[in-house]
Amino acid sequence: MDDYPLLNFFWTMLWFFVWVMWFFLLFKVITDIFRDHTLGGWGKAGWLIFVLVLPFIGIFVYLIARGRSMHERDRKQAEEQQAAFRAYVQQTAGTGSGSGSADELHKLSALKDKGDITQEEFDRAKAKILA
Protein backbone atom coordinates (compact mmCIF):
# COMPACT_ATOMS: atom_id res chain seq x y z
CA MET A 1 0.00 0.00 0.00
CA ASP A 2 3.07 2.25 0.14
CA ASP A 3 3.16 2.67 -3.62
CA TYR A 4 -0.41 4.11 -3.73
CA PRO A 5 -0.72 6.96 -1.21
CA LEU A 6 -3.99 8.22 0.22
CA LEU A 7 -3.97 11.36 -1.94
CA ASN A 8 -3.81 9.26 -5.11
CA PHE A 9 -6.75 7.22 -3.83
CA PHE A 10 -8.65 10.47 -3.25
CA TRP A 11 -7.94 11.65 -6.80
CA THR A 12 -8.95 8.26 -8.22
CA MET A 13 -12.25 8.36 -6.39
CA LEU A 14 -12.84 11.95 -7.50
CA TRP A 15 -12.23 11.10 -11.15
CA PHE A 16 -14.44 8.02 -10.86
CA PHE A 17 -17.24 10.18 -9.44
CA VAL A 18 -16.82 12.74 -12.24
CA TRP A 19 -16.87 9.93 -14.82
CA VAL A 20 -20.12 8.49 -13.42
CA MET A 21 -21.63 11.98 -13.22
CA TRP A 22 -20.64 12.64 -16.84
CA PHE A 23 -22.43 9.51 -18.08
CA PHE A 24 -25.49 10.38 -16.01
CA LEU A 25 -25.55 13.82 -17.63
CA LEU A 26 -25.04 12.33 -21.10
CA PHE A 27 -27.97 9.92 -20.69
CA LYS A 28 -30.13 12.68 -19.20
CA VAL A 29 -29.52 14.93 -22.21
CA ILE A 30 -30.12 12.13 -24.72
CA THR A 31 -33.43 11.19 -23.07
CA ASP A 32 -34.42 14.86 -23.00
CA ILE A 33 -33.72 15.16 -26.71
CA PHE A 34 -36.13 12.31 -27.46
CA ARG A 35 -38.70 13.48 -24.89
CA ASP A 36 -38.99 17.00 -26.32
CA HIS A 37 -42.14 17.32 -28.44
CA THR A 38 -41.24 20.80 -29.74
CA LEU A 39 -38.25 19.51 -31.69
CA GLY A 40 -38.82 17.96 -35.07
CA GLY A 41 -37.09 14.86 -36.35
CA TRP A 42 -34.21 16.76 -37.96
CA GLY A 43 -33.71 18.86 -34.85
CA LYS A 44 -33.52 15.76 -32.69
CA ALA A 45 -31.13 14.11 -35.13
CA GLY A 46 -28.93 17.21 -35.23
CA TRP A 47 -28.72 17.51 -31.45
CA LEU A 48 -28.09 13.78 -31.08
CA ILE A 49 -25.27 13.79 -33.64
CA PHE A 50 -23.77 16.89 -32.02
CA VAL A 51 -23.92 15.31 -28.56
CA LEU A 52 -22.50 11.98 -29.71
CA VAL A 53 -19.75 13.28 -32.05
CA LEU A 54 -18.52 16.08 -29.78
CA PRO A 55 -19.79 14.95 -26.38
CA PHE A 56 -18.18 17.52 -24.09
CA ILE A 57 -18.99 20.53 -26.24
CA GLY A 58 -22.37 19.11 -27.30
CA ILE A 59 -23.54 18.52 -23.73
CA PHE A 60 -22.44 21.94 -22.53
CA VAL A 61 -24.00 23.72 -25.52
CA TYR A 62 -27.23 21.75 -25.04
CA LEU A 63 -27.36 22.67 -21.35
CA ILE A 64 -26.75 26.34 -22.11
CA ALA A 65 -29.20 26.50 -25.02
CA ARG A 66 -31.99 24.27 -23.72
CA GLY A 67 -31.35 23.87 -19.99
CA ARG A 68 -34.35 25.91 -18.87
CA SER A 69 -36.78 24.05 -21.10
CA MET A 70 -35.19 20.80 -19.95
CA HIS A 71 -36.18 21.67 -16.40
CA GLU A 72 -39.71 22.58 -17.50
CA ARG A 73 -40.12 19.24 -19.27
CA ASP A 74 -38.93 17.44 -16.13
CA ARG A 75 -41.44 19.35 -14.03
CA LYS A 76 -44.26 18.69 -16.50
CA GLN A 77 -43.49 14.97 -16.60
CA ALA A 78 -43.41 14.81 -12.78
CA GLU A 79 -46.79 16.56 -12.59
CA GLU A 80 -48.28 14.16 -15.16
CA GLN A 81 -46.95 11.16 -13.23
CA GLN A 82 -48.35 12.57 -9.98
CA ALA A 83 -51.76 13.15 -11.57
CA ALA A 84 -51.79 9.64 -13.05
CA PHE A 85 -50.84 8.17 -9.67
CA ARG A 86 -53.59 10.11 -7.89
CA ALA A 87 -56.16 9.02 -10.46
CA TYR A 88 -55.05 5.41 -10.07
CA VAL A 89 -55.27 5.59 -6.28
CA GLN A 90 -58.71 7.22 -6.40
CA GLN A 91 -59.95 4.63 -8.88
CA THR A 92 -58.53 1.75 -6.86
CA ALA A 93 -59.75 3.09 -3.52
CA GLY A 94 -63.16 3.89 -4.97
CA THR A 95 -63.07 7.55 -3.95
CA GLY A 96 -63.21 8.96 -7.45
CA SER A 97 -66.28 10.73 -8.76
CA GLY A 98 -69.00 8.22 -9.47
CA SER A 99 -66.84 5.14 -9.01
CA GLY A 100 -68.26 3.94 -5.68
CA SER A 101 -69.96 0.56 -5.48
CA ALA A 102 -73.22 2.16 -4.33
CA ASP A 103 -73.33 4.28 -7.49
CA GLU A 104 -72.59 1.25 -9.63
CA LEU A 105 -75.34 -0.74 -7.92
CA HIS A 106 -77.78 2.12 -8.48
CA LYS A 107 -76.91 2.26 -12.20
CA LEU A 108 -77.22 -1.50 -12.41
CA SER A 109 -80.63 -1.38 -10.74
CA ALA A 110 -81.77 1.30 -13.18
CA LEU A 111 -80.68 -0.90 -16.11
CA LYS A 112 -82.66 -3.82 -14.67
CA ASP A 113 -85.74 -1.65 -14.10
CA LYS A 114 -85.64 -0.41 -17.70
CA GLY A 115 -85.40 -3.99 -18.89
CA ASP A 116 -81.98 -3.64 -20.49
CA ILE A 117 -80.61 -6.54 -18.45
CA THR A 118 -82.22 -9.64 -17.00
CA GLN A 119 -82.40 -10.59 -13.32
CA GLU A 120 -79.70 -13.21 -13.87
CA GLU A 121 -77.33 -10.65 -15.44
CA PHE A 122 -78.15 -8.25 -12.61
CA ASP A 123 -77.27 -10.86 -9.98
CA ARG A 124 -73.94 -11.70 -11.67
CA ALA A 125 -72.95 -8.04 -12.01
CA LYS A 126 -74.02 -7.33 -8.43
CA ALA A 127 -71.91 -10.20 -7.13
CA LYS A 128 -68.94 -8.91 -9.14
CA ILE A 129 -69.35 -5.37 -7.72
CA LEU A 130 -69.70 -6.55 -4.15
CA ALA A 131 -66.78 -8.97 -4.39
PDB file of C-alpha atoms in Angstrom:
ATOM      1  CA  MET A   1       0.000   0.000   0.000  1.00  0.00           C
ATOM      2  CA  ASP A   2       3.067   2.250   0.142  1.00  0.00           C
ATOM      3  CA  ASP A   3       3.164   2.673  -3.623  1.00  0.00           C
ATOM      4  CA  TYR A   4      -0.408   4.111  -3.727  1.00  0.00           C
ATOM      5  CA  PRO A   5      -0.719   6.964  -1.211  1.00  0.00           C
ATOM      6  CA  LEU A   6      -3.989   8.222   0.217  1.00  0.00           C
ATOM      7  CA  LEU A   7      -3.973  11.362  -1.937  1.00  0.00           C
ATOM      8  CA  ASN A   8      -3.814   9.259  -5.113  1.00  0.00           C
ATOM      9  CA  PHE A   9      -6.749   7.223  -3.828  1.00  0.00           C
ATOM     10  CA  PHE A  10      -8.652  10.468  -3.250  1.00  0.00           C
ATOM     11  CA  TRP A  11      -7.935  11.650  -6.795  1.00  0.00           C
ATOM     12  CA  THR A  12      -8.951   8.264  -8.219  1.00  0.00           C
ATOM     13  CA  MET A  13     -12.255   8.364  -6.388  1.00  0.00           C
ATOM     14  CA  LEU A  14     -12.844  11.951  -7.500  1.00  0.00           C
ATOM     15  CA  TRP A  15     -12.226  11.097 -11.154  1.00  0.00           C
ATOM     16  CA  PHE A  16     -14.440   8.016 -10.864  1.00  0.00           C
ATOM     17  CA  PHE A  17     -17.239  10.178  -9.442  1.00  0.00           C
ATOM     18  CA  VAL A  18     -16.818  12.743 -12.242  1.00  0.00           C
ATOM     19  CA  TRP A  19     -16.873   9.927 -14.816  1.00  0.00           C
ATOM     20  CA  VAL A  20     -20.122   8.494 -13.418  1.00  0.00           C
ATOM     21  CA  MET A  21     -21.629  11.985 -13.217  1.00  0.00           C
ATOM     22  CA  TRP A  22     -20.643  12.636 -16.845  1.00  0.00           C
ATOM     23  CA  PHE A  23     -22.428   9.509 -18.080  1.00  0.00           C
ATOM     24  CA  PHE A  24     -25.485  10.384 -16.013  1.00  0.00           C
ATOM     25  CA  LEU A  25     -25.551  13.825 -17.635  1.00  0.00           C
ATOM     26  CA  LEU A  26     -25.036  12.334 -21.097  1.00  0.00           C
ATOM     27  CA  PHE A  27     -27.969   9.924 -20.695  1.00  0.00           C
ATOM     28  CA  LYS A  28     -30.127  12.684 -19.199  1.00  0.00           C
ATOM     29  CA  VAL A  29     -29.518  14.930 -22.214  1.00  0.00           C
ATOM     30  CA  ILE A  30     -30.117  12.132 -24.715  1.00  0.00           C
ATOM     31  CA  THR A  31     -33.428  11.190 -23.075  1.00  0.00           C
ATOM     32  CA  ASP A  32     -34.415  14.861 -22.995  1.00  0.00           C
ATOM     33  CA  ILE A  33     -33.722  15.157 -26.712  1.00  0.00           C
ATOM     34  CA  PHE A  34     -36.132  12.314 -27.458  1.00  0.00           C
ATOM     35  CA  ARG A  35     -38.704  13.484 -24.888  1.00  0.00           C
ATOM     36  CA  ASP A  36     -38.991  17.000 -26.319  1.00  0.00           C
ATOM     37  CA  HIS A  37     -42.136  17.323 -28.443  1.00  0.00           C
ATOM     38  CA  THR A  38     -41.243  20.798 -29.744  1.00  0.00           C
ATOM     39  CA  LEU A  39     -38.245  19.509 -31.695  1.00  0.00           C
ATOM     40  CA  GLY A  40     -38.823  17.958 -35.072  1.00  0.00           C
ATOM     41  CA  GLY A  41     -37.085  14.861 -36.354  1.00  0.00           C
ATOM     42  CA  TRP A  42     -34.215  16.764 -37.958  1.00  0.00           C
ATOM     43  CA  GLY A  43     -33.705  18.859 -34.849  1.00  0.00           C
ATOM     44  CA  LYS A  44     -33.518  15.758 -32.691  1.00  0.00           C
ATOM     45  CA  ALA A  45     -31.134  14.105 -35.127  1.00  0.00           C
ATOM     46  CA  GLY A  46     -28.932  17.205 -35.228  1.00  0.00           C
ATOM     47  CA  TRP A  47     -28.717  17.509 -31.446  1.00  0.00           C
ATOM     48  CA  LEU A  48     -28.089  13.782 -31.077  1.00  0.00           C
ATOM     49  CA  ILE A  49     -25.274  13.792 -33.640  1.00  0.00           C
ATOM     50  CA  PHE A  50     -23.772  16.893 -32.019  1.00  0.00           C
ATOM     51  CA  VAL A  51     -23.916  15.313 -28.558  1.00  0.00           C
ATOM     52  CA  LEU A  52     -22.499  11.977 -29.714  1.00  0.00           C
ATOM     53  CA  VAL A  53     -19.753  13.276 -32.048  1.00  0.00           C
ATOM     54  CA  LEU A  54     -18.520  16.079 -29.780  1.00  0.00           C
ATOM     55  CA  PRO A  55     -19.787  14.946 -26.379  1.00  0.00           C
ATOM     56  CA  PHE A  56     -18.180  17.525 -24.090  1.00  0.00           C
ATOM     57  CA  ILE A  57     -18.986  20.526 -26.244  1.00  0.00           C
ATOM     58  CA  GLY A  58     -22.368  19.110 -27.296  1.00  0.00           C
ATOM     59  CA  ILE A  59     -23.538  18.523 -23.726  1.00  0.00           C
ATOM     60  CA  PHE A  60     -22.443  21.944 -22.527  1.00  0.00           C
ATOM     61  CA  VAL A  61     -24.001  23.722 -25.516  1.00  0.00           C
ATOM     62  CA  TYR A  62     -27.234  21.754 -25.039  1.00  0.00           C
ATOM     63  CA  LEU A  63     -27.361  22.672 -21.352  1.00  0.00           C
ATOM     64  CA  ILE A  64     -26.754  26.339 -22.115  1.00  0.00           C
ATOM     65  CA  ALA A  65     -29.202  26.504 -25.022  1.00  0.00           C
ATOM     66  CA  ARG A  66     -31.985  24.273 -23.718  1.00  0.00           C
ATOM     67  CA  GLY A  67     -31.348  23.871 -19.987  1.00  0.00           C
ATOM     68  CA  ARG A  68     -34.350  25.908 -18.869  1.00  0.00           C
ATOM     69  CA  SER A  69     -36.779  24.050 -21.104  1.00  0.00           C
ATOM     70  CA  MET A  70     -35.186  20.796 -19.953  1.00  0.00           C
ATOM     71  CA  HIS A  71     -36.183  21.675 -16.402  1.00  0.00           C
ATOM     72  CA  GLU A  72     -39.709  22.584 -17.496  1.00  0.00           C
ATOM     73  CA  ARG A  73     -40.118  19.242 -19.269  1.00  0.00           C
ATOM     74  CA  ASP A  74     -38.925  17.439 -16.126  1.00  0.00           C
ATOM     75  CA  ARG A  75     -41.444  19.347 -14.027  1.00  0.00           C
ATOM     76  CA  LYS A  76     -44.263  18.693 -16.497  1.00  0.00           C
ATOM     77  CA  GLN A  77     -43.486  14.973 -16.597  1.00  0.00           C
ATOM     78  CA  ALA A  78     -43.405  14.811 -12.780  1.00  0.00           C
ATOM     79  CA  GLU A  79     -46.795  16.556 -12.585  1.00  0.00           C
ATOM     80  CA  GLU A  80     -48.281  14.160 -15.159  1.00  0.00           C
ATOM     81  CA  GLN A  81     -46.949  11.161 -13.231  1.00  0.00           C
ATOM     82  CA  GLN A  82     -48.349  12.566  -9.979  1.00  0.00           C
ATOM     83  CA  ALA A  83     -51.764  13.148 -11.573  1.00  0.00           C
ATOM     84  CA  ALA A  84     -51.790   9.644 -13.051  1.00  0.00           C
ATOM     85  CA  PHE A  85     -50.839   8.169  -9.672  1.00  0.00           C
ATOM     86  CA  ARG A  86     -53.593  10.114  -7.893  1.00  0.00           C
ATOM     87  CA  ALA A  87     -56.161   9.024 -10.462  1.00  0.00           C
ATOM     88  CA  TYR A  88     -55.052   5.413 -10.066  1.00  0.00           C
ATOM     89  CA  VAL A  89     -55.274   5.591  -6.279  1.00  0.00           C
ATOM     90  CA  GLN A  90     -58.712   7.217  -6.403  1.00  0.00           C
ATOM     91  CA  GLN A  91     -59.953   4.626  -8.882  1.00  0.00           C
ATOM     92  CA  THR A  92     -58.526   1.752  -6.858  1.00  0.00           C
ATOM     93  CA  ALA A  93     -59.745   3.088  -3.519  1.00  0.00           C
ATOM     94  CA  GLY A  94     -63.165   3.887  -4.970  1.00  0.00           C
ATOM     95  CA  THR A  95     -63.067   7.548  -3.950  1.00  0.00           C
ATOM     96  CA  GLY A  96     -63.212   8.957  -7.451  1.00  0.00           C
ATOM     97  CA  SER A  97     -66.276  10.733  -8.759  1.00  0.00           C
ATOM     98  CA  GLY A  98     -69.003   8.219  -9.472  1.00  0.00           C
ATOM     99  CA  SER A  99     -66.841   5.139  -9.014  1.00  0.00           C
ATOM    100  CA  GLY A 100     -68.261   3.935  -5.682  1.00  0.00           C
ATOM    101  CA  SER A 101     -69.958   0.563  -5.476  1.00  0.00           C
ATOM    102  CA  ALA A 102     -73.223   2.165  -4.325  1.00  0.00           C
ATOM    103  CA  ASP A 103     -73.334   4.278  -7.491  1.00  0.00           C
ATOM    104  CA  GLU A 104     -72.595   1.248  -9.632  1.00  0.00           C
ATOM    105  CA  LEU A 105     -75.342  -0.740  -7.921  1.00  0.00           C
ATOM    106  CA  HIS A 106     -77.780   2.123  -8.482  1.00  0.00           C
ATOM    107  CA  LYS A 107     -76.909   2.260 -12.196  1.00  0.00           C
ATOM    108  CA  LEU A 108     -77.222  -1.500 -12.406  1.00  0.00           C
ATOM    109  CA  SER A 109     -80.630  -1.379 -10.745  1.00  0.00           C
ATOM    110  CA  ALA A 110     -81.771   1.297 -13.180  1.00  0.00           C
ATOM    111  CA  LEU A 111     -80.680  -0.896 -16.106  1.00  0.00           C
ATOM    112  CA  LYS A 112     -82.661  -3.822 -14.672  1.00  0.00           C
ATOM    113  CA  ASP A 113     -85.742  -1.650 -14.095  1.00  0.00           C
ATOM    114  CA  LYS A 114     -85.645  -0.414 -17.698  1.00  0.00           C
ATOM    115  CA  GLY A 115     -85.395  -3.990 -18.895  1.00  0.00           C
ATOM    116  CA  ASP A 116     -81.982  -3.644 -20.490  1.00  0.00           C
ATOM    117  CA  ILE A 117     -80.606  -6.537 -18.450  1.00  0.00           C
ATOM    118  CA  THR A 118     -82.220  -9.643 -16.997  1.00  0.00           C
ATOM    119  CA  GLN A 119     -82.404 -10.594 -13.316  1.00  0.00           C
ATOM    120  CA  GLU A 120     -79.705 -13.206 -13.871  1.00  0.00           C
ATOM    121  CA  GLU A 121     -77.327 -10.646 -15.438  1.00  0.00           C
ATOM    122  CA  PHE A 122     -78.147  -8.245 -12.612  1.00  0.00           C
ATOM    123  CA  ASP A 123     -77.267 -10.864  -9.980  1.00  0.00           C
ATOM    124  CA  ARG A 124     -73.939 -11.702 -11.668  1.00  0.00           C
ATOM    125  CA  ALA A 125     -72.950  -8.037 -12.007  1.00  0.00           C
ATOM    126  CA  LYS A 126     -74.025  -7.329  -8.432  1.00  0.00           C
ATOM    127  CA  ALA A 127     -71.907 -10.198  -7.130  1.00  0.00           C
ATOM    128  CA  LYS A 128     -68.940  -8.908  -9.143  1.00  0.00           C
ATOM    129  CA  ILE A 129     -69.349  -5.371  -7.725  1.00  0.00           C
ATOM    130  CA  LEU A 130     -69.704  -6.549  -4.149  1.00  0.00           C
ATOM    131  CA  ALA A 131     -66.776  -8.973  -4.390  1.00  0.00           C
TER     132      ALA A 131
END
